mmCIF file with all atom_site columns, C-alpha atoms in Angstrom:
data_model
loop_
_atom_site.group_PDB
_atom_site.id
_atom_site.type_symbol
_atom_site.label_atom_id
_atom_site.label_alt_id
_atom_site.label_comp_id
_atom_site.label_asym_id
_atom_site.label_entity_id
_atom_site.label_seq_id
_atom_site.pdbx_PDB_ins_code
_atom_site.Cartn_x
_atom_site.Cartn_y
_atom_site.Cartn_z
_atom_site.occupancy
_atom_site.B_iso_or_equiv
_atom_site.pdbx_formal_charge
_atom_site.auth_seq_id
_atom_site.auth_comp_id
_atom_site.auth_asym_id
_atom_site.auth_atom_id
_atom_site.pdbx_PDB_model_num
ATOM 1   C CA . UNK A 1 1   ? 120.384 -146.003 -13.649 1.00 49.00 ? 201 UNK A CA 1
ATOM 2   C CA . UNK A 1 2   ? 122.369 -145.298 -16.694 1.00 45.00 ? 202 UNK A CA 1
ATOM 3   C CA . UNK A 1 3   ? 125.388 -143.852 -16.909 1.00 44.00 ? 203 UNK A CA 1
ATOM 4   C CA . UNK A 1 4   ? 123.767 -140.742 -18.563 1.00 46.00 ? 204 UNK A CA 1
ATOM 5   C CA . UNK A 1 5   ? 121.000 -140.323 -15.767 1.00 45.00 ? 205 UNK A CA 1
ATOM 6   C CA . UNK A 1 6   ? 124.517 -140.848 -13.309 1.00 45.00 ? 206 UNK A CA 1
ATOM 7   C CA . UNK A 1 7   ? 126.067 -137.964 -15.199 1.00 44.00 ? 207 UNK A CA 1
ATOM 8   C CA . UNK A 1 8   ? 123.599 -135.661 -14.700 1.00 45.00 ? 208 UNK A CA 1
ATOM 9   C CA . UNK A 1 9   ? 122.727 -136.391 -11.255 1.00 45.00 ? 209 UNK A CA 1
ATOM 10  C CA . UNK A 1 10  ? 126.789 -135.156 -10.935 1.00 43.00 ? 210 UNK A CA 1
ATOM 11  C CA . UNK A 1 11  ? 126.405 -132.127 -12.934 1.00 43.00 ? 211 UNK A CA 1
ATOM 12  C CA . UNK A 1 12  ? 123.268 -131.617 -10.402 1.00 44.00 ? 212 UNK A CA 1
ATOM 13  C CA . UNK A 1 13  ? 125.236 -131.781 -7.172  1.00 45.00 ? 213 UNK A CA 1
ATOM 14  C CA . UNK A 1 14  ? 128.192 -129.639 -8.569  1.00 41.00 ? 214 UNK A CA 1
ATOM 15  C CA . UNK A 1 15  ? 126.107 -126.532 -9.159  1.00 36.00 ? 215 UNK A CA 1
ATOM 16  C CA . UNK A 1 16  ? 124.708 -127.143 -5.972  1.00 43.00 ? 216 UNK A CA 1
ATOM 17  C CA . UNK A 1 17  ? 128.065 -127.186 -4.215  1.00 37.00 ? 217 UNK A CA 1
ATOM 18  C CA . UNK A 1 18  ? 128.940 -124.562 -6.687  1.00 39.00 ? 218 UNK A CA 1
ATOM 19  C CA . UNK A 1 19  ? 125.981 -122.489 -5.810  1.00 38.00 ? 219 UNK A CA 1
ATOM 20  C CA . UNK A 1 20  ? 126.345 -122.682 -1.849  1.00 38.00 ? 220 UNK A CA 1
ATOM 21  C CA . UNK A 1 21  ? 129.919 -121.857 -2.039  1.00 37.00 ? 221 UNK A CA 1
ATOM 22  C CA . UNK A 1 22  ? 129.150 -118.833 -4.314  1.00 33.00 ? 222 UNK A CA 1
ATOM 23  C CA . UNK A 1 23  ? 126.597 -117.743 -1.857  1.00 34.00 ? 223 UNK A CA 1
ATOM 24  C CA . UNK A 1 24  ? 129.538 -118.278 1.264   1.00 34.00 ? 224 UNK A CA 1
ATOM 25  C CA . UNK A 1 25  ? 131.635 -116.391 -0.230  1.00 34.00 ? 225 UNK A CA 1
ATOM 26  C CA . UNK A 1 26  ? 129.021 -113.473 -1.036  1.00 34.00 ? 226 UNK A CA 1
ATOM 27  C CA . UNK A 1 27  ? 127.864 -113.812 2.265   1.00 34.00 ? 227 UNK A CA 1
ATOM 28  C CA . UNK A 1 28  ? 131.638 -112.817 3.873   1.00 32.00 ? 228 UNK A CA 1
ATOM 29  C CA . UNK A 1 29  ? 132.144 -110.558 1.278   1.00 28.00 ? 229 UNK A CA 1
ATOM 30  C CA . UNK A 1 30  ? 129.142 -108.190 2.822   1.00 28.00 ? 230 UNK A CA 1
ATOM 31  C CA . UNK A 1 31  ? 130.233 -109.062 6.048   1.00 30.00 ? 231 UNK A CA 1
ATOM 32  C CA . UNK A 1 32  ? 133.257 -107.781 5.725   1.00 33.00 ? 232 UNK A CA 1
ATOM 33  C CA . UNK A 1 33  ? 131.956 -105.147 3.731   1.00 33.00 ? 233 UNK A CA 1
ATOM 34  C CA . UNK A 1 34  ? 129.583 -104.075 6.775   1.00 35.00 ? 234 UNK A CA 1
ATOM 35  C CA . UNK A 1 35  ? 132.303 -103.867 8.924   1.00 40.00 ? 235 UNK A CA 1
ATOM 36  C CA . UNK A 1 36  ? 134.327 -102.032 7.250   1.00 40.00 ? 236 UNK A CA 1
ATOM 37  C CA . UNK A 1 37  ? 130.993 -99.479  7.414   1.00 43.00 ? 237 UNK A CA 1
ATOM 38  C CA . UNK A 1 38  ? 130.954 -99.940  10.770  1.00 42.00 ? 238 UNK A CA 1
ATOM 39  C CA . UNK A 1 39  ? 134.156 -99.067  11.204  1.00 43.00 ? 239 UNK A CA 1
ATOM 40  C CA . UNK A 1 40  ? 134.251 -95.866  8.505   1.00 43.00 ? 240 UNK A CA 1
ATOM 41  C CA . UNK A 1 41  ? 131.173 -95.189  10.938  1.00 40.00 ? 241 UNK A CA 1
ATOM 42  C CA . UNK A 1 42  ? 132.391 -95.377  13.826  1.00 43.00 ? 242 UNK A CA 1
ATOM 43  C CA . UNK A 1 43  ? 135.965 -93.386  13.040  1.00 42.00 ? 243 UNK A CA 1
ATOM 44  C CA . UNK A 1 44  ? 133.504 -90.734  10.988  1.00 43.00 ? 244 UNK A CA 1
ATOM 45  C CA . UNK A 1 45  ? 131.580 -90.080  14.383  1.00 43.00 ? 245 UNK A CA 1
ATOM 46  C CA . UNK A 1 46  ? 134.832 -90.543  16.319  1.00 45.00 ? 246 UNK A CA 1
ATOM 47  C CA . UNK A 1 47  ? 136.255 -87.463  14.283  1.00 45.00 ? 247 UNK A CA 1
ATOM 48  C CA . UNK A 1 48  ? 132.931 -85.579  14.207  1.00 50.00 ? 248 UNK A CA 1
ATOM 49  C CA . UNK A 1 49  ? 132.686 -85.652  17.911  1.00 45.00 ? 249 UNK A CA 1
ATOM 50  C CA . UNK A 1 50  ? 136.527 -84.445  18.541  1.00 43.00 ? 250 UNK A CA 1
ATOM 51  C CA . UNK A 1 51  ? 135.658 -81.963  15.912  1.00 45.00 ? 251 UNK A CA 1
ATOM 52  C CA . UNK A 1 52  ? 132.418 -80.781  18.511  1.00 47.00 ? 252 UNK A CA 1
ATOM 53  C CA . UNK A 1 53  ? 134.661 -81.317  21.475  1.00 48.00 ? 253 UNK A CA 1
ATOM 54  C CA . UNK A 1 54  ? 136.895 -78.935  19.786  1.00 44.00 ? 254 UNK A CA 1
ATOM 55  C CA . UNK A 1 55  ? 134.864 -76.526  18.972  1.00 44.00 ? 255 UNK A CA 1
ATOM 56  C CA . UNK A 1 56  ? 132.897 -76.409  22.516  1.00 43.00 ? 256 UNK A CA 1
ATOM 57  C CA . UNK A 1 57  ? 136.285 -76.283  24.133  1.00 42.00 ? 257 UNK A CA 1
ATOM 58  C CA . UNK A 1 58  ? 137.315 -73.588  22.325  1.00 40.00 ? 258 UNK A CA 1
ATOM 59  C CA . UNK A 1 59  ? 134.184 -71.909  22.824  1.00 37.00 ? 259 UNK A CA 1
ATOM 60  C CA . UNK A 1 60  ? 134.524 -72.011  26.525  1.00 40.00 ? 260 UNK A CA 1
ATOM 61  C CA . UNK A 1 61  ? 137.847 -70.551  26.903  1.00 35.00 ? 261 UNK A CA 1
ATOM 62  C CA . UNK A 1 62  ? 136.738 -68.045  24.363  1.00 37.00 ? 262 UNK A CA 1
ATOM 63  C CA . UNK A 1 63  ? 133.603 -67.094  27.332  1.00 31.00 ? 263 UNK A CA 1
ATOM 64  C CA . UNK A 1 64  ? 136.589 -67.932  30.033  1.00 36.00 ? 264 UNK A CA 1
ATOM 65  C CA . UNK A 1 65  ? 138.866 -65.020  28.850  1.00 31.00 ? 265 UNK A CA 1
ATOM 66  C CA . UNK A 1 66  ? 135.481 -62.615  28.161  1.00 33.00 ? 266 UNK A CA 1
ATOM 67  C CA . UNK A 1 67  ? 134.555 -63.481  31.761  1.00 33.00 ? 267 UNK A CA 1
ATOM 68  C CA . UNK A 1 68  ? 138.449 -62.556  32.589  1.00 32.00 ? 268 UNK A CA 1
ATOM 69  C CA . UNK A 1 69  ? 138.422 -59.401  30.782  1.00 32.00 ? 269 UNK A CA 1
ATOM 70  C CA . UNK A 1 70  ? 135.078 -58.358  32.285  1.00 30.00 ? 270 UNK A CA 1
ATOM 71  C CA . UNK A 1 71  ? 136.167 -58.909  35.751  1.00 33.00 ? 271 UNK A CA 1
ATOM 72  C CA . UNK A 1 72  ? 139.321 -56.896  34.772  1.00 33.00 ? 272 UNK A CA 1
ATOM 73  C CA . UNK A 1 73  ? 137.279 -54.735  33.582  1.00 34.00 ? 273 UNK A CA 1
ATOM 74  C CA . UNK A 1 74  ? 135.037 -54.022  36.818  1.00 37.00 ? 274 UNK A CA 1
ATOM 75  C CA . UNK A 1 75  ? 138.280 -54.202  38.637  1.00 38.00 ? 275 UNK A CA 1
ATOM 76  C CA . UNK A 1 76  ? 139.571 -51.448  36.817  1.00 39.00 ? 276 UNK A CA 1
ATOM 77  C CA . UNK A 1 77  ? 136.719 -48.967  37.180  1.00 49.00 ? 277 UNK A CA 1
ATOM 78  C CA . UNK A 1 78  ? 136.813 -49.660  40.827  1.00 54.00 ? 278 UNK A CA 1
ATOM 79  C CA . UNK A 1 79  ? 139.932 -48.457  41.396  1.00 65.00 ? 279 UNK A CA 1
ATOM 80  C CA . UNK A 1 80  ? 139.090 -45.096  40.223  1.00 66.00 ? 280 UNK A CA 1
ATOM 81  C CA . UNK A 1 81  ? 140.471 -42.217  42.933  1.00 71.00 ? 281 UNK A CA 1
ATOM 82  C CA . UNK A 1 82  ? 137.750 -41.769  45.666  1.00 81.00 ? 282 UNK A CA 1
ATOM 83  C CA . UNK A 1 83  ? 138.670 -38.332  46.758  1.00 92.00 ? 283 UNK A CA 1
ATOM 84  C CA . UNK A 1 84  ? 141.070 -35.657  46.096  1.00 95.00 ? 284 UNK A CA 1
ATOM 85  C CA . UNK A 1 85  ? 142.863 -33.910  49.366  1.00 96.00 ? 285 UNK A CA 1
ATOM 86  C CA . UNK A 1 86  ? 145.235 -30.896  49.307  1.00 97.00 ? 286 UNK A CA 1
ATOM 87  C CA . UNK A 1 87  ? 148.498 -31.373  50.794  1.00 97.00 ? 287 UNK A CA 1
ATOM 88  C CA . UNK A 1 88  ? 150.974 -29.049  52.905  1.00 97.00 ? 288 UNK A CA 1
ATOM 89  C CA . UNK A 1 89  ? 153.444 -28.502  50.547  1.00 95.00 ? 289 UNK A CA 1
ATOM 90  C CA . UNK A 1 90  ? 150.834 -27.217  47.545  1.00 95.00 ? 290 UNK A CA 1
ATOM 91  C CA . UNK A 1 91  ? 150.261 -30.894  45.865  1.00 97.00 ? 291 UNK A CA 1
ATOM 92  C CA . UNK A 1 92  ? 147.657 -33.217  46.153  1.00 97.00 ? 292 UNK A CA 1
ATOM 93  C CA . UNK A 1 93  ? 146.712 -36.729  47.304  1.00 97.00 ? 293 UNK A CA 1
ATOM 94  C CA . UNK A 1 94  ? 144.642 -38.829  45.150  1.00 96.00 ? 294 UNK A CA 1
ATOM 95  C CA . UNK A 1 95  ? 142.994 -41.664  47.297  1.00 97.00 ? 295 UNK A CA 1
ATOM 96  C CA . UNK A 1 96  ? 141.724 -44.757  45.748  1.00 96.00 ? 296 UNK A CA 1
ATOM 97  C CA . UNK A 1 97  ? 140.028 -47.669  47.466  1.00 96.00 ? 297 UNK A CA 1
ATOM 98  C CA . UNK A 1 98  ? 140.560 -51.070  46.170  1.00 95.00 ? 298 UNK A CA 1
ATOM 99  C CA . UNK A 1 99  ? 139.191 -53.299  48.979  1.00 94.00 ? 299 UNK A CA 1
ATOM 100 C CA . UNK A 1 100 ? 138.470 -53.811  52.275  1.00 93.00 ? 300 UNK A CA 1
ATOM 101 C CA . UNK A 1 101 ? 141.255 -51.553  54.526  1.00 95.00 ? 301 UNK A CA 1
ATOM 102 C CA . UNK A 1 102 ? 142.979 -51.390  51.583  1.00 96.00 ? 302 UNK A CA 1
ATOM 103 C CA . UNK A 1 103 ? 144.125 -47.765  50.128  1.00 97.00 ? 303 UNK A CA 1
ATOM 104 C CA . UNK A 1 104 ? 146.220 -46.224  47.495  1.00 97.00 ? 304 UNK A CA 1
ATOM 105 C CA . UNK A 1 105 ? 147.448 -42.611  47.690  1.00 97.00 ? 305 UNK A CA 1
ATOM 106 C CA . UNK A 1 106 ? 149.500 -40.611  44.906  1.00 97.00 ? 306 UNK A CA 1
ATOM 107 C CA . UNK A 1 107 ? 151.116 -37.559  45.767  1.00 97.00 ? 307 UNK A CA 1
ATOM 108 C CA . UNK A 1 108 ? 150.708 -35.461  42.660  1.00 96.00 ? 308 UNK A CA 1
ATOM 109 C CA . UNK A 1 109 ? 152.384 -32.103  41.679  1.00 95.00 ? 309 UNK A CA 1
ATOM 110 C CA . UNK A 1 110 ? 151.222 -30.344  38.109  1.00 93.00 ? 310 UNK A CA 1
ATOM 111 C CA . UNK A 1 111 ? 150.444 -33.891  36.448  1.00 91.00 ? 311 UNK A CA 1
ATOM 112 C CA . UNK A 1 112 ? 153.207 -35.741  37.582  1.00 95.00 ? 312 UNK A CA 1
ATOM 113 C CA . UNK A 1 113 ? 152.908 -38.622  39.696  1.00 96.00 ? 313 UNK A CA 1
ATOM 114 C CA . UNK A 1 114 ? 155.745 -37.975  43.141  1.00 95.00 ? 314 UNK A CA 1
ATOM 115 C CA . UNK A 1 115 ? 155.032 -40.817  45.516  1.00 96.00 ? 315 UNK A CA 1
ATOM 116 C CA . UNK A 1 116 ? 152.854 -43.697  46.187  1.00 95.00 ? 316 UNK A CA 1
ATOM 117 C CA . UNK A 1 117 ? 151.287 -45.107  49.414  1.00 95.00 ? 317 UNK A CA 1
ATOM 118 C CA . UNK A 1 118 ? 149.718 -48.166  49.739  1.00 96.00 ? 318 UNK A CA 1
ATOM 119 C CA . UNK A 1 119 ? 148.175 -49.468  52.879  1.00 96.00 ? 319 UNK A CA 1
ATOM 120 C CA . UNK A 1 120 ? 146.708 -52.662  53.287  1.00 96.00 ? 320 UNK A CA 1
ATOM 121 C CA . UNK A 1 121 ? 145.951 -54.197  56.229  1.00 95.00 ? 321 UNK A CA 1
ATOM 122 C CA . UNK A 1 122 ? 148.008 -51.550  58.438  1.00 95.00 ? 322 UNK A CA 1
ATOM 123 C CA . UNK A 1 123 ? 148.698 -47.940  58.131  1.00 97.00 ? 323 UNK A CA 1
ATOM 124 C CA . UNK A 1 124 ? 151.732 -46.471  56.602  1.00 97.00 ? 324 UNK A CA 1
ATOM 125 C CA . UNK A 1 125 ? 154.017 -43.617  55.608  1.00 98.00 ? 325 UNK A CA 1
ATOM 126 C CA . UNK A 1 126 ? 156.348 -41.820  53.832  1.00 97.00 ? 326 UNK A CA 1
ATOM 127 C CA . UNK A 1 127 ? 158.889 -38.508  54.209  1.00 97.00 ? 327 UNK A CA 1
ATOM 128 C CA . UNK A 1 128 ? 158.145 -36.837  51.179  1.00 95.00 ? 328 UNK A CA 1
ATOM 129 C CA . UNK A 1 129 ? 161.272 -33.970  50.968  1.00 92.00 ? 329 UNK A CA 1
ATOM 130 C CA . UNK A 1 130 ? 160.409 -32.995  54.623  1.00 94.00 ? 330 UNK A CA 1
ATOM 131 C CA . UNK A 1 131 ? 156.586 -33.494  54.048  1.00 97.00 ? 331 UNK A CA 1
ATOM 132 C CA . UNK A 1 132 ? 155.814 -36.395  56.516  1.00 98.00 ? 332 UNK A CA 1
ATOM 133 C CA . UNK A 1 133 ? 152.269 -38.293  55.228  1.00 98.00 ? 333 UNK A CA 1
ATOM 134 C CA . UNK A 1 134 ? 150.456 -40.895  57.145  1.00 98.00 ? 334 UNK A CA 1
ATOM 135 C CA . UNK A 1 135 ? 147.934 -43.107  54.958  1.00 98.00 ? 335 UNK A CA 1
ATOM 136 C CA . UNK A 1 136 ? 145.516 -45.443  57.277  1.00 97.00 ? 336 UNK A CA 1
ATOM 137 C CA . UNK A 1 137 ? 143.413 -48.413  56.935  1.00 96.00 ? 337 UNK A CA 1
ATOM 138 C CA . UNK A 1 138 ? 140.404 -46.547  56.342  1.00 94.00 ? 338 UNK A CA 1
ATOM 139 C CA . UNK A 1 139 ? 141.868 -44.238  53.779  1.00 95.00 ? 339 UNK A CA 1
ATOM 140 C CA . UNK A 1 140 ? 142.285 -41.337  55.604  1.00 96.00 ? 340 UNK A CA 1
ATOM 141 C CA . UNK A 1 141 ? 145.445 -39.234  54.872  1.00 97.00 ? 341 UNK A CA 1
ATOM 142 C CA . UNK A 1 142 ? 147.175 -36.646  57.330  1.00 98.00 ? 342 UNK A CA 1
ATOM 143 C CA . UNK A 1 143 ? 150.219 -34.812  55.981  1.00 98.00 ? 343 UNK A CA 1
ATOM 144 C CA . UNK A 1 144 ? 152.072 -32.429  57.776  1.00 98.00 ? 344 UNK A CA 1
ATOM 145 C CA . UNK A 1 145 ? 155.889 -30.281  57.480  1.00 97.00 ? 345 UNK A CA 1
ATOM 146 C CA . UNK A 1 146 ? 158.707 -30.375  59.960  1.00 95.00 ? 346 UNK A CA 1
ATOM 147 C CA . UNK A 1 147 ? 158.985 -32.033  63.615  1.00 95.00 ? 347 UNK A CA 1
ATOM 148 C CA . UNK A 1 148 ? 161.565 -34.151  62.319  1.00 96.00 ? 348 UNK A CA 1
ATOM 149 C CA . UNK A 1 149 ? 164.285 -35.970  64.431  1.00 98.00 ? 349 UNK A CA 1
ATOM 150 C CA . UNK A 1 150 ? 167.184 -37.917  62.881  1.00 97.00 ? 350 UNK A CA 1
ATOM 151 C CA . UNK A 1 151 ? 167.825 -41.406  64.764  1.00 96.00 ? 351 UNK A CA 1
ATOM 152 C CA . UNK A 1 152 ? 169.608 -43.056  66.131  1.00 98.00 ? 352 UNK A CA 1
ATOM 153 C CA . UNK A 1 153 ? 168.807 -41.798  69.360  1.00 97.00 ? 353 UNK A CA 1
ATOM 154 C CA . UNK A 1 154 ? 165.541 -41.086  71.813  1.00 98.00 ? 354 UNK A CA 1
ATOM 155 C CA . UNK A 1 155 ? 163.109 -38.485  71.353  1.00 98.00 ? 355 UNK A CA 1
ATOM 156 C CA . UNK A 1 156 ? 160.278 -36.902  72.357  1.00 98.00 ? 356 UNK A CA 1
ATOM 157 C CA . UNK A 1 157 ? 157.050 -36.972  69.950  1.00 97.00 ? 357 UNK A CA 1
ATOM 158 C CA . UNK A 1 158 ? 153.574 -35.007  69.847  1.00 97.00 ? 358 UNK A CA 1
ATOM 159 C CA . UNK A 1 159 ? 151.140 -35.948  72.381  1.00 95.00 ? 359 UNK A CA 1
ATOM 160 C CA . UNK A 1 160 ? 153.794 -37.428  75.118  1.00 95.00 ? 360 UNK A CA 1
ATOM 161 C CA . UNK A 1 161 ? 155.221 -39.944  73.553  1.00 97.00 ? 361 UNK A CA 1
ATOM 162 C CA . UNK A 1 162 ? 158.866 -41.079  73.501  1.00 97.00 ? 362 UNK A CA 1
ATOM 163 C CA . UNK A 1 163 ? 160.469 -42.775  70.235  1.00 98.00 ? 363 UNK A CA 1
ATOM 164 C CA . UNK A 1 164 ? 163.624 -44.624  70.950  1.00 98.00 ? 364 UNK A CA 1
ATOM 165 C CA . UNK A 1 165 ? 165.145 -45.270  67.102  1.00 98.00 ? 365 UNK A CA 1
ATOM 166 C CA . UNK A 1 166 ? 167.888 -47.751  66.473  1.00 98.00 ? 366 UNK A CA 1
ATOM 167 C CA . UNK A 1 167 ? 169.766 -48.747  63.466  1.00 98.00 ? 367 UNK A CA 1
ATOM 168 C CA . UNK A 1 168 ? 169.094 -51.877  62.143  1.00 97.00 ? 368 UNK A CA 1
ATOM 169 C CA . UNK A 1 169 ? 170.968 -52.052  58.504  1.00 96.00 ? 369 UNK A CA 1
ATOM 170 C CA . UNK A 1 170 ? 171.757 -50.041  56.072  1.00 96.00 ? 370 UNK A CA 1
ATOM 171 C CA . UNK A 1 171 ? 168.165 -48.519  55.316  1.00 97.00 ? 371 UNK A CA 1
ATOM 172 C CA . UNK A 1 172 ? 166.682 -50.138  57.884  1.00 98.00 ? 372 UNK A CA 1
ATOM 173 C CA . UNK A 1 173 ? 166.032 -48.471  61.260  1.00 98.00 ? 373 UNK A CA 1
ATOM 174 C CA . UNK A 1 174 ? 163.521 -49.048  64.050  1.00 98.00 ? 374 UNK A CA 1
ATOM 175 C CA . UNK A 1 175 ? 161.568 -46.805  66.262  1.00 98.00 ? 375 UNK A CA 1
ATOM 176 C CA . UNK A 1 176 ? 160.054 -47.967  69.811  1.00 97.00 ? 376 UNK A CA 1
ATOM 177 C CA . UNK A 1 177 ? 156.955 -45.584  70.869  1.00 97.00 ? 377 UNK A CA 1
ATOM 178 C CA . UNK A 1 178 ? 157.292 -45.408  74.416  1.00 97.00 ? 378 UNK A CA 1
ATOM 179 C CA . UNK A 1 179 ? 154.545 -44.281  76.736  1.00 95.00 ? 379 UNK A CA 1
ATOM 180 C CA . UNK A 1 180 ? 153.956 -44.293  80.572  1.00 92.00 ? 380 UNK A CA 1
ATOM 181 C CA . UNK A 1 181 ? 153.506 -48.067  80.427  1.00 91.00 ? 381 UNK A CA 1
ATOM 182 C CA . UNK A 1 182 ? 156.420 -48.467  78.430  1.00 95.00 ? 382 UNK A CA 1
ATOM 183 C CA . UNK A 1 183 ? 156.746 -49.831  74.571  1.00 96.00 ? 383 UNK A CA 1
ATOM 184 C CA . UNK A 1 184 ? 153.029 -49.770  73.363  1.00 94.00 ? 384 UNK A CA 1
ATOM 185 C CA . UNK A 1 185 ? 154.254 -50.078  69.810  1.00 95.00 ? 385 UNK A CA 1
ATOM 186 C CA . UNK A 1 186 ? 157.293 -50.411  66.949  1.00 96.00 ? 386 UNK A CA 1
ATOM 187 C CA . UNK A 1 187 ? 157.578 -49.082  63.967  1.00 98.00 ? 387 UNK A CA 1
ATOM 188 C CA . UNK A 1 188 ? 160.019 -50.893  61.076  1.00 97.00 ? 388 UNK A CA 1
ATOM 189 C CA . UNK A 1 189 ? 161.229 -49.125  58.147  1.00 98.00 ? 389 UNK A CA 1
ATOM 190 C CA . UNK A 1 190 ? 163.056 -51.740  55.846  1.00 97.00 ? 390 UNK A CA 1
ATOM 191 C CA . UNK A 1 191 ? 164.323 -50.210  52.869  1.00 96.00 ? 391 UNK A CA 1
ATOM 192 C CA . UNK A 1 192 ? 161.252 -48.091  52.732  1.00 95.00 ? 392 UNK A CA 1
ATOM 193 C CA . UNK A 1 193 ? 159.146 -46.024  55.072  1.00 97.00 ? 393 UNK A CA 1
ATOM 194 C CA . UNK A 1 194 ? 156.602 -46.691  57.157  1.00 97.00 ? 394 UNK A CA 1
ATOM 195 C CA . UNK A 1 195 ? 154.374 -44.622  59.798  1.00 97.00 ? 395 UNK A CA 1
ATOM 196 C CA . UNK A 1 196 ? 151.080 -45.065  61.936  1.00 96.00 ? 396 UNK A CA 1
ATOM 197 C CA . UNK A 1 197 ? 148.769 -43.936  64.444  1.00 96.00 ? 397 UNK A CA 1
ATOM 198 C CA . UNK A 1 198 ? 149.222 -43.866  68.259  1.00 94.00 ? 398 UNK A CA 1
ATOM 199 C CA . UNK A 1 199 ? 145.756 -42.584  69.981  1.00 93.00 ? 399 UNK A CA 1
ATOM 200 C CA . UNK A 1 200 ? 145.428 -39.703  67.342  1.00 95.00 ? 400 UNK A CA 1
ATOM 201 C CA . UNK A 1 201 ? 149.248 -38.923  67.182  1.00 97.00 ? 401 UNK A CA 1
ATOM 202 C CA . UNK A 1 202 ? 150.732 -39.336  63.333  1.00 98.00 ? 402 UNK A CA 1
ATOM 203 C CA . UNK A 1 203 ? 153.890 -40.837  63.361  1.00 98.00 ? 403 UNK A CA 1
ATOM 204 C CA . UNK A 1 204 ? 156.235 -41.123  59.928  1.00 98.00 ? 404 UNK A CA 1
ATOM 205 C CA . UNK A 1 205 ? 159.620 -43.335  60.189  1.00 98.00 ? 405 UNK A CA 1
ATOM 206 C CA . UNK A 1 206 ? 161.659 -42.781  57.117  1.00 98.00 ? 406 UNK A CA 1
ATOM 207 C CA . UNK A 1 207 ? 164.471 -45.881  55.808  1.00 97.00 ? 407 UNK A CA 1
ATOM 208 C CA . UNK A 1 208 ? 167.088 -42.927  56.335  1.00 97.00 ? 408 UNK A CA 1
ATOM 209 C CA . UNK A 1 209 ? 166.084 -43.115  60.253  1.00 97.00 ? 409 UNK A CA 1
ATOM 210 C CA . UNK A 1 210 ? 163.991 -39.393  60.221  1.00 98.00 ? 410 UNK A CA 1
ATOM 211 C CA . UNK A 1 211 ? 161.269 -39.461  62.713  1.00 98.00 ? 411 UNK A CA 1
ATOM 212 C CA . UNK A 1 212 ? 158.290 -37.030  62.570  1.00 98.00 ? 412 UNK A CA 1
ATOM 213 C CA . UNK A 1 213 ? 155.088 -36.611  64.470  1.00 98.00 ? 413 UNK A CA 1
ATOM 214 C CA . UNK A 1 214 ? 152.219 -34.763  64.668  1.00 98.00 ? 414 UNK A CA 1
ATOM 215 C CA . UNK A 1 215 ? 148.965 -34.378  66.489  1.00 94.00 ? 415 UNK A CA 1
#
């Protein structure tokens, strides 16, 4: 072969080399280029679907508080006053039921609100000025005027009964209801008062220690 054939044969096998390295490199070039894709991809859906997420969860608490404010809502119409009832003393008791042996009364003069009873679960009462009111579980209100007995001490009550009051703390007094069996209930007013029912007998026990009663 001459050295001229040689030569070329070189030249030959350089582009070659040349060639496949150029095509290498080209190759890792879009490689890398495709991952980088993937990877602008991936981040793009990444922040689309924290962008959705976002969106949904704000959307739910949106429907959250419009469920809250509905049930408020319904809450609040419920608790309109059931019944008015005259009282004694020339005012008026508003009654309002707001759940199951559970009732609000306000005591209301010309507008303006003067008491509130609320009994849930038990009955209860209050010495309004000398106007004794019993609210019970079943929203029924009895109100009477006078009767009125200032503990400590024993006395005698409406329908038979005896009611032995004691001084617990400063408003805060106690009132046994005796009968001919002996104690068949208490009553405690703690820095409010309180009152009940004893076989159709009313019974108000003020904070101040004033027992009423009334049949």
């Amino acid at each position: 072969m001459s050295s001229s054939a040689t030569a070329r044969t070189a030249r030959r096998r350089t582009l070659r080399v040349a060639a496949a390295a150029l095509i290498a490199t080209a190759g890792l070039t879009l490689t890398a280029c495709s991952g980088s894709d993937s990877t602008s991809t991936k981040a793009a859906a990444t922040s689309q679907a924290a962008t959705n997420q976002s969106a949904t969860s704000h959307t739910n608490t949106d429907m959250g508080m419009a469920a809250a404010e509905s049930k408020a809502g319904v809450a609040a119409k419920g608790a309109s006053p059931v019944r008015t009832q005259p009282l004694p003393d020339g005012s008026k008791a508003q009654i309002t039921k707001l759940g199951e042996q559970h009732y609000r009364v306000k005591i209301v003069n010309r507008g303006a609100v003067l008491a509130t009873l609320e009994a849930n679960g038990k009955d209860t009462g209050l010495d309004a000025n000398g106007m004794y009111v019993v609210l019970t579980i079943d929203g029924q209100v009895h109100a009477w005027m006078g009767g009125e007995h200032q503990g400590p001490g024993t006395f005698k009550l409406a329908g038979g009964w005896t009611a032995k009051v004691t001084k617990v703390g400063e408003l805060h007094y106690r009132a046994q209801i005796i009968g001919h069996d002996g104690v068949v209930g208490t009553l405690d007013a703690n820095q409010h008062d309180t009152g009940g029912v004893a076989n159709g007998v009313y019974i108000v026990l003020s904070a101040g220690g004033v027992i009423s009663s009334h049949l």
